[in-house]
PDB file of C-alpha atoms in Angstrom:
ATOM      1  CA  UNK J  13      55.267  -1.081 -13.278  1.00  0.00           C
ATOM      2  CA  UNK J  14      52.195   0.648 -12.008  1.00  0.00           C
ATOM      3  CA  UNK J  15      50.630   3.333 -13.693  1.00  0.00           C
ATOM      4  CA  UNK J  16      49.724   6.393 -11.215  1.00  0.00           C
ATOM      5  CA  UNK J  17      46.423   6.842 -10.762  1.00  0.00           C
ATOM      6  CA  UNK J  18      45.119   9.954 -11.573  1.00  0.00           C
ATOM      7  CA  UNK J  19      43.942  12.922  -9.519  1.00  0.00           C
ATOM      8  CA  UNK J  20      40.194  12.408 -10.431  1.00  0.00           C
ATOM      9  CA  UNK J  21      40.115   8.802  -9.004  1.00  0.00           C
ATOM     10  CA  UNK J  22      41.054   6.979  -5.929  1.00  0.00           C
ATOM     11  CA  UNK J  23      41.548   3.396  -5.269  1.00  0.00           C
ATOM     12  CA  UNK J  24      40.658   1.407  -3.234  1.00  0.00           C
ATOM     13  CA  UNK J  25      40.393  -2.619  -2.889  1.00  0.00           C
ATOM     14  CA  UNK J  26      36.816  -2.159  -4.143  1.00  0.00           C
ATOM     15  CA  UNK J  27      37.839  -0.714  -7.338  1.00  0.00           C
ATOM     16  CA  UNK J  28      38.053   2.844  -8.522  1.00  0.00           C
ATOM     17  CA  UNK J  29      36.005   5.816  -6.882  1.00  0.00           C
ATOM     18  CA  UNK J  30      35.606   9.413  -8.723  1.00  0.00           C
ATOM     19  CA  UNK J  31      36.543  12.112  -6.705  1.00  0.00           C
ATOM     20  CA  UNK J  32      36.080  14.886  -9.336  1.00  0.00           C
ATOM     21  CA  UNK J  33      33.199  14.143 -12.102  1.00  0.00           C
ATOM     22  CA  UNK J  34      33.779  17.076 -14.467  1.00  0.00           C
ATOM     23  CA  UNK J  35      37.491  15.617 -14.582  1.00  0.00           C
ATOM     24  CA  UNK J  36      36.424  12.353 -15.040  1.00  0.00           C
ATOM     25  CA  UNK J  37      33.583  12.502 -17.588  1.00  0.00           C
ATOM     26  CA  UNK J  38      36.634  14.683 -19.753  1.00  0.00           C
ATOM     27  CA  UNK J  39      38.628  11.686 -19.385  1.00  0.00           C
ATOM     28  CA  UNK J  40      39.704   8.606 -20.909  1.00  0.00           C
ATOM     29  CA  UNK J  41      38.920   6.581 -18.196  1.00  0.00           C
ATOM     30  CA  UNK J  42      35.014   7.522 -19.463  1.00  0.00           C
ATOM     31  CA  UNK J  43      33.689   4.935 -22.044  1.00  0.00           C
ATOM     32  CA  UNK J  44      32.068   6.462 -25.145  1.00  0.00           C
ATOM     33  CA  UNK J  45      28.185   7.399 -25.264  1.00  0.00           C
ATOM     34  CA  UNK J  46      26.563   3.910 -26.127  1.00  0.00           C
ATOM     35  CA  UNK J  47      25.734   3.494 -29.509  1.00  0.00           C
ATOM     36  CA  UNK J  48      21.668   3.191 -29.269  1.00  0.00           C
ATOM     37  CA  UNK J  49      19.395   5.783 -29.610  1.00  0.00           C
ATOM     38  CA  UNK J  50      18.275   5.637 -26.167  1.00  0.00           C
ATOM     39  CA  UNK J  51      21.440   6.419 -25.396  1.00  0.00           C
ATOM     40  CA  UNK J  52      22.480   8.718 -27.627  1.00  0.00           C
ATOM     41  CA  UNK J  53      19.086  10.186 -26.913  1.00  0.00           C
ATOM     42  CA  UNK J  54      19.776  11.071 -23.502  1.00  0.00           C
ATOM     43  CA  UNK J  55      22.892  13.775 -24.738  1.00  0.00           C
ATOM     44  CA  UNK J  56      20.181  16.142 -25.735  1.00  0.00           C
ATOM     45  CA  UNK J  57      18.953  18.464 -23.902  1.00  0.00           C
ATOM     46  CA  UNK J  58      21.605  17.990 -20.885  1.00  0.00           C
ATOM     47  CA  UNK J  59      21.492  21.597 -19.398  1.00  0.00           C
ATOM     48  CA  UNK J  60      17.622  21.409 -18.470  1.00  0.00           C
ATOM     49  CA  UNK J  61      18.233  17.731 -17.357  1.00  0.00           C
ATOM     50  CA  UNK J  62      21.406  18.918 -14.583  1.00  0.00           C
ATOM     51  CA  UNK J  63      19.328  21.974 -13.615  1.00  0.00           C
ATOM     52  CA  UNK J  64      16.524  19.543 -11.889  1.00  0.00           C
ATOM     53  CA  UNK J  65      19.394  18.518 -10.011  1.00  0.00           C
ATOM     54  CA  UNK J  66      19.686  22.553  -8.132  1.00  0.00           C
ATOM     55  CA  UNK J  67      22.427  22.643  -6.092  1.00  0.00           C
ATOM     56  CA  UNK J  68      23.807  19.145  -5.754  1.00  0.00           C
ATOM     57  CA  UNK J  69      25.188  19.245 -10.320  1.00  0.00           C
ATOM     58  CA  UNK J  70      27.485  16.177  -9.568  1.00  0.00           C
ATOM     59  CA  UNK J  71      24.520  14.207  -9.122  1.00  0.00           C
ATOM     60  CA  UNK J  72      22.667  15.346 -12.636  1.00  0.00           C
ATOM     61  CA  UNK J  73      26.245  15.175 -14.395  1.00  0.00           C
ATOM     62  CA  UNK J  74      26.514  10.946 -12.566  1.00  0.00           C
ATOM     63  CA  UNK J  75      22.363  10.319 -13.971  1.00  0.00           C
ATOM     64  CA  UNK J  76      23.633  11.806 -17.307  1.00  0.00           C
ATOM     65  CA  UNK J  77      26.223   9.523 -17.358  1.00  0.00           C
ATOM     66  CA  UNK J  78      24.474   6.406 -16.096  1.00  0.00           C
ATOM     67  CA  UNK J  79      21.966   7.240 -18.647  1.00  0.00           C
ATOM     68  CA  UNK J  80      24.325   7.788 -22.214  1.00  0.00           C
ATOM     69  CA  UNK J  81      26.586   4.900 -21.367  1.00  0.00           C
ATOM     70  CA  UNK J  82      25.809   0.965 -22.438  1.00  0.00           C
ATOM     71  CA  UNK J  83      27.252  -0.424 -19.051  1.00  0.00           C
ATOM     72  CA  UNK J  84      29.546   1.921 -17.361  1.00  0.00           C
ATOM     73  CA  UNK J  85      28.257   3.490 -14.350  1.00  0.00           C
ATOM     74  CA  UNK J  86      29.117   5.500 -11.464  1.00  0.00           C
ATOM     75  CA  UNK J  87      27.379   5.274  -7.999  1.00  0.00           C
ATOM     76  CA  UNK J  88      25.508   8.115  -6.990  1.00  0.00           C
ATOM     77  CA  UNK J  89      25.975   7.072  -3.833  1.00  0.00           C
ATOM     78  CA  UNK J  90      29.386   5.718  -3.022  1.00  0.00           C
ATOM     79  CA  UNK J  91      30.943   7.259  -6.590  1.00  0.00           C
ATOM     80  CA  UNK J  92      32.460   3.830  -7.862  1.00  0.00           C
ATOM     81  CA  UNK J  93      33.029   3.053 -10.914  1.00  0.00           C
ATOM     82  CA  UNK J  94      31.936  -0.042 -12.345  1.00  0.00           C
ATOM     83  CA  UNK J  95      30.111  -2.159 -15.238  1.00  0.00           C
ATOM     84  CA  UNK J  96      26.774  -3.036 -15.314  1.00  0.00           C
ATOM     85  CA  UNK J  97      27.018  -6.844 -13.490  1.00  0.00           C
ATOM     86  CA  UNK J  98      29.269  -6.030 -11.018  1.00  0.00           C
ATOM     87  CA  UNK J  99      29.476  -6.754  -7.333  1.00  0.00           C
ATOM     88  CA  UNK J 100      31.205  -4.616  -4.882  1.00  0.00           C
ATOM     89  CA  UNK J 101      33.944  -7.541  -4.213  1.00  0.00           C
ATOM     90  CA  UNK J 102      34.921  -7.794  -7.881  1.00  0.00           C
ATOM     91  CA  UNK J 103      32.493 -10.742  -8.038  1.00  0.00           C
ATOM     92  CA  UNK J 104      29.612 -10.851 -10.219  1.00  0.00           C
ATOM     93  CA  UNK J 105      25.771 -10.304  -9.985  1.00  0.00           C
ATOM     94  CA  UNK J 106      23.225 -12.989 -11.814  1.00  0.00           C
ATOM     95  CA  UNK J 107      21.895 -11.661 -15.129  1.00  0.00           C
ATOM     96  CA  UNK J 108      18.131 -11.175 -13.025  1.00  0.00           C
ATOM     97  CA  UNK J 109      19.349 -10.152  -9.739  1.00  0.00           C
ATOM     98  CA  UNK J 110      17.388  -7.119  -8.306  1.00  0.00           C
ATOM     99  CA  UNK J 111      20.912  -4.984  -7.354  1.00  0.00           C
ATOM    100  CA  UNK J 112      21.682  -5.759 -11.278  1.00  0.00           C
ATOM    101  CA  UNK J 113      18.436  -4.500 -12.673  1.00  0.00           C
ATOM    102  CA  UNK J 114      19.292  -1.404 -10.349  1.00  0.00           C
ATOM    103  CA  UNK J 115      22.422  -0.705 -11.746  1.00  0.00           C
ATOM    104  CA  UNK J 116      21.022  -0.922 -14.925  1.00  0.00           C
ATOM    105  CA  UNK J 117      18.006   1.723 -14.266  1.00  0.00           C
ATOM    106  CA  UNK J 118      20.038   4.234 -11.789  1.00  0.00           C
ATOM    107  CA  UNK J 119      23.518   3.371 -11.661  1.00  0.00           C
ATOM    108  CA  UNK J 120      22.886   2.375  -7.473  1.00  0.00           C
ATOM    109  CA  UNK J 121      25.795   0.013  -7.131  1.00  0.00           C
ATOM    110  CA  UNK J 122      24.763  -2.030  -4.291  1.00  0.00           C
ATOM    111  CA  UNK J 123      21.800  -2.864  -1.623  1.00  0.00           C
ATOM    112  CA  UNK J 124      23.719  -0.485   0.598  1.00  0.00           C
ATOM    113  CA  UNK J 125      24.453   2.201  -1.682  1.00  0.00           C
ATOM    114  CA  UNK J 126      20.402   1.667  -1.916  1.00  0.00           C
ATOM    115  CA  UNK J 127      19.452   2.270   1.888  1.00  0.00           C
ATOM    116  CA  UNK J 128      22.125   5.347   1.630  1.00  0.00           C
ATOM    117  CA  UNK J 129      20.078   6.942  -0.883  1.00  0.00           C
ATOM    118  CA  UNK J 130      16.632   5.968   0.208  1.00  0.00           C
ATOM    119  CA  UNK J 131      15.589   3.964  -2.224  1.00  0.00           C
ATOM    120  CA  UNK J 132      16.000   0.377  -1.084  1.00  0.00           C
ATOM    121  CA  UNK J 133      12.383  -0.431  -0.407  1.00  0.00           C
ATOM    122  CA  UNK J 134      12.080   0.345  -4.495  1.00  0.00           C
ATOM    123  CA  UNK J 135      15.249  -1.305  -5.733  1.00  0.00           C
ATOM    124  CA  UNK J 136      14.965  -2.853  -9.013  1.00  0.00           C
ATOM    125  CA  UNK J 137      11.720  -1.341 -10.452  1.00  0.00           C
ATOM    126  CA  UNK J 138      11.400   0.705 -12.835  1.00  0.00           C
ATOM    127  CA  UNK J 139       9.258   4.021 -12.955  1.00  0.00           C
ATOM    128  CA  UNK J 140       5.846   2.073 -14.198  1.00  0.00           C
ATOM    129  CA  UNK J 141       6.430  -0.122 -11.659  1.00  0.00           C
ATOM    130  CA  UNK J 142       6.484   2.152  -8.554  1.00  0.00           C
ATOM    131  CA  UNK J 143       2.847   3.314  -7.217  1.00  0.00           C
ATOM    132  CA  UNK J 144       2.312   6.154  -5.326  1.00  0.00           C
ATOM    133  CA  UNK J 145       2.816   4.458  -2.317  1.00  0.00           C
ATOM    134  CA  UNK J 146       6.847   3.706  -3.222  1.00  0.00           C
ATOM    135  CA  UNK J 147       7.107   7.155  -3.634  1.00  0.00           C
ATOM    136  CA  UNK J 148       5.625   8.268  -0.465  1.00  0.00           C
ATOM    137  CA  UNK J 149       7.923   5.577   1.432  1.00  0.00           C
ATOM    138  CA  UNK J 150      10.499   7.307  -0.237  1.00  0.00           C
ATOM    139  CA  UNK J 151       9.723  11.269   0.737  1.00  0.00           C
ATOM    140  CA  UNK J 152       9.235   9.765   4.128  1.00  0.00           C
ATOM    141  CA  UNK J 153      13.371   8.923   4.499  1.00  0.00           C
ATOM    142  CA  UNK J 154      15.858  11.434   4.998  1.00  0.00           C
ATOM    143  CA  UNK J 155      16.497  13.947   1.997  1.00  0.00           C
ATOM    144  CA  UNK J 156      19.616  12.947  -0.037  1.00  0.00           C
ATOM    145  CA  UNK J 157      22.388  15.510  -0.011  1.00  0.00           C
ATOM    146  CA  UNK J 158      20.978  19.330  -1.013  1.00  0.00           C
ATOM    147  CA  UNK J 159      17.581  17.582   0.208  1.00  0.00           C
ATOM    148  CA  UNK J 160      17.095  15.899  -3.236  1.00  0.00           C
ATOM    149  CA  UNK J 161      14.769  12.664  -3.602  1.00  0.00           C
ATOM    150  CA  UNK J 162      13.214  12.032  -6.486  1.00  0.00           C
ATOM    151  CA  UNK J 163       9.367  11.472  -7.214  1.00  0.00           C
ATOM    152  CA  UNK J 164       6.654  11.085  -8.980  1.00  0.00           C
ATOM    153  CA  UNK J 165       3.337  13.097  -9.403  1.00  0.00           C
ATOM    154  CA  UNK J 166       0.661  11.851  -8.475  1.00  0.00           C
ATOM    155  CA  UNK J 167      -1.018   8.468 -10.454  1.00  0.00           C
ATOM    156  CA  UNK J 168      -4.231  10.005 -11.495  1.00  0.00           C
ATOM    157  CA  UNK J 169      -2.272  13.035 -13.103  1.00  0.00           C
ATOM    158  CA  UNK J 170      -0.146  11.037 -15.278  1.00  0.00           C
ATOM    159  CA  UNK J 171      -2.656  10.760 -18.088  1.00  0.00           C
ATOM    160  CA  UNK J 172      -3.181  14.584 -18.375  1.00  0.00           C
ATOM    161  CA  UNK J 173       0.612  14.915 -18.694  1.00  0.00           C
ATOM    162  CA  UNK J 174       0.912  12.598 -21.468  1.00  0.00           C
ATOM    163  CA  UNK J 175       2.991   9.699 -19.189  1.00  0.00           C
ATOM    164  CA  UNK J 176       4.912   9.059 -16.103  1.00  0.00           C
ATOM    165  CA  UNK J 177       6.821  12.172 -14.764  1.00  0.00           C
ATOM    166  CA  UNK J 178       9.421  12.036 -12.667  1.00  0.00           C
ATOM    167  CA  UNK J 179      10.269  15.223 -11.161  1.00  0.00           C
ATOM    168  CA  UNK J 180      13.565  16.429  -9.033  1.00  0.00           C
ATOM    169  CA  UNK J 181      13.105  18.369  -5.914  1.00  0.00           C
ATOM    170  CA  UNK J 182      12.965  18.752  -1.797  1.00  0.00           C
ATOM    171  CA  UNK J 183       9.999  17.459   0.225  1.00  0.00           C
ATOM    172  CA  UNK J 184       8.706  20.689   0.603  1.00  0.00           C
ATOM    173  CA  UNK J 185       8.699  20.391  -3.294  1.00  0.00           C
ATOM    174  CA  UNK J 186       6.876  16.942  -3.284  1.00  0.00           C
ATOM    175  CA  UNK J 187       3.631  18.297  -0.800  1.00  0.00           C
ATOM    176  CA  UNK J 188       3.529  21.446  -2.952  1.00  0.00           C
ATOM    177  CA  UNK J 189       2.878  19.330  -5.516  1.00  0.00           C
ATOM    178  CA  UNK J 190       0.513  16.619  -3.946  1.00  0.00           C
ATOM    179  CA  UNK J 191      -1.636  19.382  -2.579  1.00  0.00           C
ATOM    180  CA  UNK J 192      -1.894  20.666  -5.868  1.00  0.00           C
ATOM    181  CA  UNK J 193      -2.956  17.827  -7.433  1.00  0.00           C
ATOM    182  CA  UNK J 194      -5.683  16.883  -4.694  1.00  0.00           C
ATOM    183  CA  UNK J 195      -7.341  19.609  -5.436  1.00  0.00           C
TER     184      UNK J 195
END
C-alpha cells in the first residue's frame, strides 16, 4: 500500500520536492529544530531575517530552515528535500566533498543547483573564506529570482562593523553600497 503523497510535495525519482513551504515547514514531514544552540539560535529573530529576503519570502522561510535544522535541508534552488550527505541519485557524497560542505552551509543540493543560483565559482566556502573578489564574480551573474544575490560589504569595512556581514539585496543594492564604502 502506498501512502498518498501530500499536496505540499511532489515526487519524483529524485526524491521529494516542496511545492508549498509554509505547508511544509507546518508539517510532519519537517524534522524538529536541531538541538544545538546554533541551531536553536537561528529561531530568533526570524521576521527581520525573511524581510532581507523582500519579495522572494520562500527563499528566507528555505535559509531559515536550512539554518535551524541538524541535517534536513531543502534546495533553494531545485526545492528537494534531502539530508545533509546526499546525492541527487539517492547515492551518497564523501564526508569532505565540496557539494557536501555546501549543503551543509546553504542547503545548495548539487553542483548544478550551484551554477542555477550563481554561486558555483564559491561552492563550499564559507563566509571568511570568500574575498571580495568571490563576491564580485557573483554580482556579475544573473540576479536570482526577485533579483536577489547575496553579498558581502566590502573587506576593509568589516572591522568597523564588528565582523563579516552578509547582506540581502539587488545589484543596484550591492554598487550602492560599494560606492559608499569607497568613499
Amino acid at each position: 500500500m502506498t501512502t498518498a503523497t501530500p499536496a505540499f510535495l511532489r515526487r519524483s525519482d529524485a526524491g521529494l520536492y516542496v511545492t508549498r513551504v509554509s505547508q511544509f515547514l507546518a508539517s510532519s514531514y519537517a524534522d524538529p529544530v536541531g538541538p544545538s544552540e546554533e541551531h536553536r539560535g537561528w529561531t530568533l529573530g526570524q521576521d527581520g531575517i525573511t524581510r532581507m529576503f523582500g519579495g522572494a519570502p520562500d527563499l528566507g522561510a528555505i535559509f531559515l530552515f536550512n539554518k535551524q535544522r541538524e541535517t534536513q535541508r531543502i534546495c533553494p534552488a531545485c526545492r528537494r528535500v534531502y539530508h545533509v550527505g546526499e546525492a541527487i541519485a539517492g547515492t551518497n557524497l564523501q564526508a569532505n566533498s565540496t557539494e557536501r560542505q555546501e549543503q551543509e552551509l546553504s542547503g545548495i543540493c548539487s553542483y548544478p543547483c550551484a551554477v542555477v543560483m550563481g554561486a558555483a565559482e564559491v561552492m563550499g566556502k564559507s563566509a571568511d573564506e570568500l574575498h571580495q573578489q568571490d563576491y564580485d564574480r557573483i554580482m556579475e551573474r544573473n540576479p536570482l529570482p526577485n533579483g536577489l544575490k547575496f553579498f558581502r560589504i566590502p573587506h576593509g569595512e568589516e572591522k568597523k562593523f564588528g565582523g563579516l556581514q552578509v547582506i540581502f539585496g539587488t545589484k543596484e543594492d550591492y554598487e550602492k553600497l560599494r560606492e559608499e564604502f569607497a568613499r
